[in-house]
CSV table of C-alpha atoms and ligand atoms in Angstrom, one decimal:
chain,number,residue,atom,x,y,z
A,1114,MET,CA,7.4,-28.1,9.9
A,1115,ARG,CA,7.3,-27.8,6.5
A,1116,SER,CA,6.2,-30.0,4.0
A,1117,PRO,CA,5.4,-29.5,0.6
A,1118,SER,CA,1.6,-31.5,0.8
A,1119,GLN,CA,1.6,-27.8,2.9
A,1120,PRO,CA,1.1,-25.1,0.1
A,1121,ASP,CA,-1.0,-23.4,2.3
A,1122,LEU,CA,1.4,-22.7,4.5
A,1123,GLU,CA,4.5,-22.7,1.9
A,1124,LEU,CA,2.2,-19.5,0.4
A,1125,ARG,CA,2.1,-18.3,4.3
A,1126,GLY,CA,5.8,-18.3,5.2
A,1127,ARG,CA,6.8,-17.1,1.7
A,1128,LEU,CA,3.9,-14.3,2.7
A,1129,ILE,CA,5.8,-13.1,5.6
A,1130,ARG,CA,8.6,-13.8,4.3
A,1131,SER,CA,7.8,-11.0,2.0
A,1132,LEU,CA,6.9,-8.6,4.2
A,1133,GLY,CA,10.7,-7.1,5.0
A,1134,ALA,CA,11.0,-5.3,2.2
A,1135,LEU,CA,7.4,-3.4,2.5
A,1136,ARG,CA,8.9,-2.0,6.7
A,1137,GLU,CA,9.4,1.4,4.5
A,1138,MET,CA,5.3,1.6,3.7
A,1139,LEU,CA,3.2,4.8,3.5
A,1140,PRO,CA,-0.5,4.7,4.5
A,1141,GLY,CA,-3.2,7.2,1.8
A,1142,SER,CA,-3.2,7.4,-1.2
A,1143,PHE,CA,-1.6,8.5,-3.8
A,1144,VAL,CA,-2.2,12.1,-5.7
A,1145,GLU,CA,-1.9,13.8,-8.5
A,1146,ARG,CA,-3.3,17.2,-9.6
A,1147,GLN,CA,-3.2,19.3,-12.4
A,1148,ARG,CA,-3.0,23.1,-11.7
A,1149,ALA,CA,-2.2,26.6,-12.9
A,1150,CYS,CA,0.5,28.6,-10.3
A,1151,GLY,CA,-0.9,31.6,-10.9
A,1152,ARG,CA,1.7,33.1,-12.3
A,1153,SER,CA,0.6,35.1,-15.3
A,1154,ARG,CA,3.4,34.8,-17.7
A,1155,CYS,CA,4.2,31.5,-16.7
A,1156,HIS,CA,3.7,28.6,-19.7
A,1157,CYS,CA,-0.3,27.3,-16.8
A,1158,ALA,CA,-1.3,30.8,-17.7
A,1159,ASP,CA,-2.4,28.8,-21.3
A,1160,GLY,CA,-5.3,26.4,-18.8
A,1161,LYS,CA,-4.1,23.4,-20.9
A,1162,ARG,CA,-0.1,22.9,-19.4
A,1163,LEU,CA,-0.4,22.4,-15.7
A,1164,HIS,CA,1.8,21.7,-13.8
A,1165,SER,CA,1.4,18.3,-11.9
A,1166,GLN,CA,1.4,18.3,-8.0
A,1167,TYR,CA,1.6,15.6,-5.8
A,1168,GLN,CA,-0.1,14.9,-2.5
A,1169,ILE,CA,-0.2,11.9,0.1
A,1170,SER,CA,-4.2,11.9,1.0
A,1171,VAL,CA,-3.9,10.2,4.2
A,1172,LEU,CA,-5.6,10.6,8.0
A,1173,MET,CA,-4.0,12.3,10.2
A,1174,ASP,CA,-5.3,11.8,13.9
A,1175,GLY,CA,-9.4,11.2,12.2
A,1176,LYS,CA,-9.1,13.9,10.5
A,1177,PRO,CA,-8.4,14.1,6.2
A,1178,LYS,CA,-5.0,15.6,5.7
A,1179,ALA,CA,-3.9,16.4,2.0
A,1180,LEU,CA,0.5,16.9,1.9
A,1181,ASN,CA,2.3,18.3,-0.6
A,1182,ILE,CA,5.5,16.2,-2.0
A,1183,PRO,CA,8.1,18.0,-3.9
A,1184,ALA,CA,7.9,15.8,-7.8
A,1185,SER,CA,11.3,14.5,-7.1
A,1186,LEU,CA,10.1,12.4,-4.1
A,1187,ALA,CA,6.5,11.6,-5.8
A,1188,GLU,CA,8.2,7.9,-7.3
A,1189,LYS,CA,9.7,7.2,-4.4
A,1190,VAL,CA,6.1,7.7,-2.3
A,1191,ARG,CA,4.0,5.7,-4.8
A,1192,GLU,CA,6.4,3.0,-5.0
A,1193,LYS,CA,5.8,3.2,-1.1
A,1194,ILE,CA,1.6,3.3,-0.9
A,1195,GLU,CA,1.5,1.2,-3.5
A,1196,MET,CA,3.5,-1.7,-0.6
A,1197,ARG,CA,1.2,-0.8,2.4
A,1198,ARG,CA,-1.7,-2.4,-0.7
A,1199,ARG,CA,0.7,-5.6,-1.5
A,1200,PHE,CA,1.4,-5.9,2.6
A,1201,ASP,CA,-2.4,-4.8,2.6
A,1202,ALA,CA,-2.8,-8.2,0.6
A,1203,ALA,CA,-0.3,-10.3,2.6
A,1204,ALA,CA,-1.9,-9.6,4.9
A,1205,ALA,CA,-6.0,-10.5,4.1
A,1206,THR,CA,-4.3,-14.1,2.9
A,1207,ILE,CA,-2.4,-14.9,5.8
A,1208,CYS,CA,-6.2,-13.9,8.0
A,1209,GLY,CA,-7.9,-16.7,5.5
A,1210,ILE,CA,-5.1,-19.6,5.4
A,1211,ASN,CA,-5.2,-19.3,9.5
A,1212,LEU,CA,-9.9,-18.9,9.7
A,1213,LYS,CA,-9.5,-22.3,7.1
A,1214,ARG,CA,-6.9,-23.8,9.4
A,1215,PHE,CA,-8.8,-22.4,12.6
A,1216,LEU,CA,-11.7,-24.2,10.8
A,1217,LYS,CA,-10.0,-27.4,10.2
A,1218,GLU,CA,-9.0,-27.7,13.7
A,1219,LYS,CA,-11.9,-26.8,15.3
A,1220,GLY,CA,-14.3,-28.8,13.2
A,1221,LYS,CA,-12.2,-31.7,14.4
A,1222,ARG,CA,-13.2,-31.1,18.6
A,1223,SER,CA,-16.4,-30.4,17.6
A,1224,THR,CA,-19.1,-32.7,19.7
B,585,ZN,ZN1,2.5,27.7,-14.0
């Protein structure tokens, strides 16, 4: 039941089909922090050339956690967290379309 005269339904269909690509999404937010490792002979000891530390900041069982991520996985994790943002944005758009359609349908029926 697709018609070019219903752009909302086309958009909804396109969004729904795009969600499969987001199945590896991760919750929380991506955090990059600079820190010194504490070793006196390390290049970070000057307090300027610090180490990057990557974390996922996330609620687990209702409690905030900061999970360390190895640098080798940081870019992947950043993308997966971004997927969640896109998923939420798509869900919000779909809900908006459906609400509009629901109100229109309801308007037809109300007396
Ligand atoms: Zn260091």
